[in-house]
PDB file of C-alpha atoms and ligand atoms in Angstrom:
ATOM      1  CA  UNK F  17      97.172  88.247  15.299  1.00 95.00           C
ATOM      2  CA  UNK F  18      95.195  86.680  18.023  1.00 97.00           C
ATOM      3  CA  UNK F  19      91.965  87.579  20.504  1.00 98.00           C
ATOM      4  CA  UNK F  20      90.547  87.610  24.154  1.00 98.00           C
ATOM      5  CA  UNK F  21      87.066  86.173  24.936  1.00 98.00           C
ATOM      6  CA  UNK F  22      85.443  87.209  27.635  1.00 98.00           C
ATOM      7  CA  UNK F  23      82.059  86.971  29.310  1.00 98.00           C
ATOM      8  CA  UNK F  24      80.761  89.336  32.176  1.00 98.00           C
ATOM      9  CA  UNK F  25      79.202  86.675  35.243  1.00 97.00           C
ATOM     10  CA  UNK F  26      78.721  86.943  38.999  1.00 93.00           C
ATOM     11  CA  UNK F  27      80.277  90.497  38.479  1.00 96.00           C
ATOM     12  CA  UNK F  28      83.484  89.191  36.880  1.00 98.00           C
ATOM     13  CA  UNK F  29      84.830  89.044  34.134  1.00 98.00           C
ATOM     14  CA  UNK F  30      85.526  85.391  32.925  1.00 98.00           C
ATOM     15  CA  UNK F  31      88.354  85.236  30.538  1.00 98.00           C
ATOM     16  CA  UNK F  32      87.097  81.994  28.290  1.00 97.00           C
ATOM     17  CA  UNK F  33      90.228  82.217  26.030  1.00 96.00           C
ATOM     18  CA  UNK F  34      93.305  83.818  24.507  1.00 97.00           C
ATOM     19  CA  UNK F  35      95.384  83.219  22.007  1.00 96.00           C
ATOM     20  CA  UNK F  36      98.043  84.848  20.022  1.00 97.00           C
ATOM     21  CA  UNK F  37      99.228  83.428  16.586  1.00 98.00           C
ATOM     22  CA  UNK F  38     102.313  81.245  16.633  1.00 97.00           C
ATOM     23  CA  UNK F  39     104.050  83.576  14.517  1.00 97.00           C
ATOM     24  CA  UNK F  40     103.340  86.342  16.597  1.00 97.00           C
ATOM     25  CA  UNK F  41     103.965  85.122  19.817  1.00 95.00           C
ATOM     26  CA  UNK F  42     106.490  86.736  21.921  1.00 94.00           C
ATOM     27  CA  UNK F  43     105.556  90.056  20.807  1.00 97.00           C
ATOM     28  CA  UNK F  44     103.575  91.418  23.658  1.00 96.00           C
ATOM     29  CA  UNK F  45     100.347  90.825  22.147  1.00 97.00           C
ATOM     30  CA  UNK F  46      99.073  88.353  24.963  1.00 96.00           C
ATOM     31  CA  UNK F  47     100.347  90.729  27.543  1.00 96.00           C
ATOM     32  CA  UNK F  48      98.203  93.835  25.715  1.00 97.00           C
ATOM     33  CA  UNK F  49      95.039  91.541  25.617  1.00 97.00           C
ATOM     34  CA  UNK F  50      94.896  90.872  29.323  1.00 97.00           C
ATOM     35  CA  UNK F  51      95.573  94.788  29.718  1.00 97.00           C
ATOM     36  CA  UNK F  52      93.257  95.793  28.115  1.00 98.00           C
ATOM     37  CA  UNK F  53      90.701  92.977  29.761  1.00 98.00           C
ATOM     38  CA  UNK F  54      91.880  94.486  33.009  1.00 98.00           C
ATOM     39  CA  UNK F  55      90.946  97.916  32.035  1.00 98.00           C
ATOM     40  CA  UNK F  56      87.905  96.899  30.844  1.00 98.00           C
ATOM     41  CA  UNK F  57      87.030  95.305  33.947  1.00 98.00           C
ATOM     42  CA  UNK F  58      87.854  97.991  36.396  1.00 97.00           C
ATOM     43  CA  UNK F  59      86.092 100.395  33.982  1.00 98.00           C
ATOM     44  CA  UNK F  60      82.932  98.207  34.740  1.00 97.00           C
ATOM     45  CA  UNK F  61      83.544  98.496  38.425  1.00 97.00           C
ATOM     46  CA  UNK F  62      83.773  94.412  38.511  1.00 98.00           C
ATOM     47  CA  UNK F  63      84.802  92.866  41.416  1.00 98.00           C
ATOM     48  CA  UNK F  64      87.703  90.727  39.680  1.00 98.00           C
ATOM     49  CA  UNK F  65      88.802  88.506  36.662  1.00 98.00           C
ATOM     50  CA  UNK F  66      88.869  85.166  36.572  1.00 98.00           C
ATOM     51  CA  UNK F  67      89.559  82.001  34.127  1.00 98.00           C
ATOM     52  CA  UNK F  68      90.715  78.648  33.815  1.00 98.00           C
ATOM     53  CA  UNK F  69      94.208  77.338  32.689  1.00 98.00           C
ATOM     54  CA  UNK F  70      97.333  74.963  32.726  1.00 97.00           C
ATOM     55  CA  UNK F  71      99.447  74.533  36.055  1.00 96.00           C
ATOM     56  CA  UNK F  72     102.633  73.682  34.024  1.00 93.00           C
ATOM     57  CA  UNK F  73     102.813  75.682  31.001  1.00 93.00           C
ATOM     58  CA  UNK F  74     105.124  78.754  32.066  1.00 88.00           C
ATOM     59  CA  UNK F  75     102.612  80.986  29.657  1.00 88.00           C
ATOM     60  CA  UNK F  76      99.874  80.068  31.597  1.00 93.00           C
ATOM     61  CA  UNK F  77      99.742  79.610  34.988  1.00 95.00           C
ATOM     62  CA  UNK F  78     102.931  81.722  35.954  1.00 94.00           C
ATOM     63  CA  UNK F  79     102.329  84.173  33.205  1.00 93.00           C
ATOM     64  CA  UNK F  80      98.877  85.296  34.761  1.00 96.00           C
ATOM     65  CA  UNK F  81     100.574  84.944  38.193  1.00 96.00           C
ATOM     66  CA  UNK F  82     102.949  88.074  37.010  1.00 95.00           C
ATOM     67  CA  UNK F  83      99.242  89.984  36.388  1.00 95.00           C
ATOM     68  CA  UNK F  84      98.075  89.583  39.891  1.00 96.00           C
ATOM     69  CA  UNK F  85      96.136  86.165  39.423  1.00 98.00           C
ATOM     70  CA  UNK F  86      95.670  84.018  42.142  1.00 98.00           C
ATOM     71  CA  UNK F  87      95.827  80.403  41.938  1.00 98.00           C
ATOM     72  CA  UNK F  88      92.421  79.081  43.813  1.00 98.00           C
ATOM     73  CA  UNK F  89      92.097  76.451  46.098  1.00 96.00           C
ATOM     74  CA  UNK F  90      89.852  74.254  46.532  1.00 93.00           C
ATOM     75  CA  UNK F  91      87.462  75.814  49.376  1.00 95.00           C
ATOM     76  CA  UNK F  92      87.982  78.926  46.690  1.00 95.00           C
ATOM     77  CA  UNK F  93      86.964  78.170  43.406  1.00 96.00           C
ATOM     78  CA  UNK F  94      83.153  78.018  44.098  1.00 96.00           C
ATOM     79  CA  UNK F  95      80.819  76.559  41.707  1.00 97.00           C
ATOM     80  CA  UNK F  96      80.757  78.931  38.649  1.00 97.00           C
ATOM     81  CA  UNK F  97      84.521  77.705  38.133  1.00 98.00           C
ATOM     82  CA  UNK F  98      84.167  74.396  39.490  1.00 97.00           C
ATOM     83  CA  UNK F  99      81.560  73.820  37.102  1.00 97.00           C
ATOM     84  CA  UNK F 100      83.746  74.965  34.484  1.00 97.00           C
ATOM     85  CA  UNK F 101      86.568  72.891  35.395  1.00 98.00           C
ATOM     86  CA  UNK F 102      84.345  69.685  35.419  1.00 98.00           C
ATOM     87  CA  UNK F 103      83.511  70.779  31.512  1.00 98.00           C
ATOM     88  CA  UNK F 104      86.934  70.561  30.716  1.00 97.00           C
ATOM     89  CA  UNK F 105      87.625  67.362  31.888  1.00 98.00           C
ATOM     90  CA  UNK F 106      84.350  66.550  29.921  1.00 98.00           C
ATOM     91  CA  UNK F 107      85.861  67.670  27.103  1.00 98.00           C
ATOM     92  CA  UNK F 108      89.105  65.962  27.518  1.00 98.00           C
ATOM     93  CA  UNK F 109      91.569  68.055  29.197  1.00 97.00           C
ATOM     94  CA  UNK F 110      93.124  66.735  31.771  1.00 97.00           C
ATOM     95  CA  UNK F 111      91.632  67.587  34.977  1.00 96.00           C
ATOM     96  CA  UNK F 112      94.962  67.397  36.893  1.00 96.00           C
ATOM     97  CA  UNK F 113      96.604  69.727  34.958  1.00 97.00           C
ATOM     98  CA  UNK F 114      94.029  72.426  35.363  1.00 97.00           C
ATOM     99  CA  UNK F 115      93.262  75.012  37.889  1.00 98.00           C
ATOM    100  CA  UNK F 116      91.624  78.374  38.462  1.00 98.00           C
ATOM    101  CA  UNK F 117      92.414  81.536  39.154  1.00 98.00           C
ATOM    102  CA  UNK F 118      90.956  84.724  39.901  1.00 98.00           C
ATOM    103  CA  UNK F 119      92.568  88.538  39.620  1.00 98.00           C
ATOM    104  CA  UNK F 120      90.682  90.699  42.690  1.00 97.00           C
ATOM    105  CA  UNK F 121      89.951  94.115  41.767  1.00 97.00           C
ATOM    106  CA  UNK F 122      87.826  94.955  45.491  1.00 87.00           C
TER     107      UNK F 122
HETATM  108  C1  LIG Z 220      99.702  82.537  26.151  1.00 90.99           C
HETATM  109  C2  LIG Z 220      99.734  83.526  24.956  1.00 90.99           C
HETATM  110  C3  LIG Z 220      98.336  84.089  24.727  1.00 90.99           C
HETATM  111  C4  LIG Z 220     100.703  84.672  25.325  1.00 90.99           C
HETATM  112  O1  LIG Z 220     100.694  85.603  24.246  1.00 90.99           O
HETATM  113  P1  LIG Z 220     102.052  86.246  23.701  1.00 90.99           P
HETATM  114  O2  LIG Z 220     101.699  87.339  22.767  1.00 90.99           O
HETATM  115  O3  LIG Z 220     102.953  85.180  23.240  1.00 90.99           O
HETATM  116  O4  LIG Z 220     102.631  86.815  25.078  1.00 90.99           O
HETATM  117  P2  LIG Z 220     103.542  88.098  25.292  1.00 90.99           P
HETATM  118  O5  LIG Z 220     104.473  88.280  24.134  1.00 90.99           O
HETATM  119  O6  LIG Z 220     102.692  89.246  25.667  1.00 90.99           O
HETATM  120  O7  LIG Z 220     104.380  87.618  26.523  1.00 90.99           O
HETATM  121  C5  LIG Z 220     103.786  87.613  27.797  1.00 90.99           C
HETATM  122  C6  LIG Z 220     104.644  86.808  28.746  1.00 90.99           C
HETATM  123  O8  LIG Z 220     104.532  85.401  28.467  1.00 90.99           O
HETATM  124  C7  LIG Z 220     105.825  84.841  28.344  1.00 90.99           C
HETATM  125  N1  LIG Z 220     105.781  83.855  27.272  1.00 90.99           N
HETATM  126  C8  LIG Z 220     105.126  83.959  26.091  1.00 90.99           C
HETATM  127  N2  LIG Z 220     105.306  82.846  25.369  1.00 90.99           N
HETATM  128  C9  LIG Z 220     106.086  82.030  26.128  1.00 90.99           C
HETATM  129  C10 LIG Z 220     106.642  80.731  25.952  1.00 90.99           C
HETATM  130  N3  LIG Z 220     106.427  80.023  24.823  1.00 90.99           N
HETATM  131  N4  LIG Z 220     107.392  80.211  26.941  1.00 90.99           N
HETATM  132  C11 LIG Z 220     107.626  80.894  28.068  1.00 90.99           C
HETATM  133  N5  LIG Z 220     107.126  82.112  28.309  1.00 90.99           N
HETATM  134  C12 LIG Z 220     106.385  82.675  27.342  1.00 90.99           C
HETATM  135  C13 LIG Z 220     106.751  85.978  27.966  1.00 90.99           C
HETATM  136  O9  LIG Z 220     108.026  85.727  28.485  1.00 90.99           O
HETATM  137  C14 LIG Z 220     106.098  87.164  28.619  1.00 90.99           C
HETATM  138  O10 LIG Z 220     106.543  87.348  29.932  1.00 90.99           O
HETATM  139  P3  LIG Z 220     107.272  88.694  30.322  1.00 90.99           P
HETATM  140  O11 LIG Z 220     106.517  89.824  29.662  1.00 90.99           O
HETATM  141  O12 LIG Z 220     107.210  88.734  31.796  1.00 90.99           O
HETATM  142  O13 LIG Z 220     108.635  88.513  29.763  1.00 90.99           O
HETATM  143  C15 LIG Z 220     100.271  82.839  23.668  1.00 90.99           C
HETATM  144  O14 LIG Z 220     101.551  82.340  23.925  1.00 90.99           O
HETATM  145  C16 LIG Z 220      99.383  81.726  23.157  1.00 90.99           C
HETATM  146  O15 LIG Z 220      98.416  81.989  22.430  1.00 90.99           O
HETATM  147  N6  LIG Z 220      99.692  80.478  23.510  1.00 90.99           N
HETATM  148  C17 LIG Z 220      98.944  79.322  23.041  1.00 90.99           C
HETATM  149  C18 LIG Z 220      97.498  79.317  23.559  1.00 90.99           C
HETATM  150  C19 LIG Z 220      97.425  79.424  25.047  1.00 90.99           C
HETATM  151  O16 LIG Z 220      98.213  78.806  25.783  1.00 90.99           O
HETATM  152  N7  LIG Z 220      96.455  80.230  25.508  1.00 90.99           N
HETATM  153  C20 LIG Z 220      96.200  80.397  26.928  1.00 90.99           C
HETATM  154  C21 LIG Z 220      95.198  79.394  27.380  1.00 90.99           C
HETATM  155  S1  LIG Z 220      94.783  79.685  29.082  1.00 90.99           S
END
């Protein structure tokens, strides 16, 4: 149906992807995944989530924005995500388009 990838860094967990299948979209299965990444993370006693995604896709940006997620700016994002961000644009995406965010858990 779809997956969460994560990776534990800095004492946080960085969300690298999700995805839920087209045809199963809609369902709740996105909103389960980051759930249970949540609980996972709190569990671990991390300090906060964080990942990378579109500004102006309403099931990105605004849809982690409903979790708690914090759009970062740029005196916040640090290098870990900065870094990341650069990748991207690397990579293709475009860099205007993309931000960070970060869920706080302490
Ligand atoms: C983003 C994604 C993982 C969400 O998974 P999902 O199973 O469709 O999401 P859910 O059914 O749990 O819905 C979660 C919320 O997103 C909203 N949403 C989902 N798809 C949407 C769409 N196409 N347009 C607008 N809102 C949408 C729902 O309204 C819901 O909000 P609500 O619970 O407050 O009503 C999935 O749509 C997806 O894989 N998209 C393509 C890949 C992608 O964008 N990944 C994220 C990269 S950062």
């Amino acid at each position: 149906m779809g997956f969460l990838s994560a990776i534990e860094v800095d004492n946080e967990l960085h969300i690298q992807e999700i995805s839920v299948s087209q045809q199963f979209q809609g369902l709740g299965a996105g909103r389960k995944l980051l759930l249970t990444a949540l609980e996972h993370a709190r569990k671990r006693e991390l300090h906060g989530l964080t990942l990378t995604t579109f500004r102006d896709l309403p099931w990105n940006e605004l849809f982690y924005r409903r979790f708690g997620f914090e759009t970062l700016g740029p005196d916040e994002i640090g290098l870990r995500l900065t870094t990341v961000l650069n990748n991207e644009v690397n990579h293709g995406l475009p860099g205007e388009r993309r931000c960070a965010m970060r869920l706080k858990l302490r």
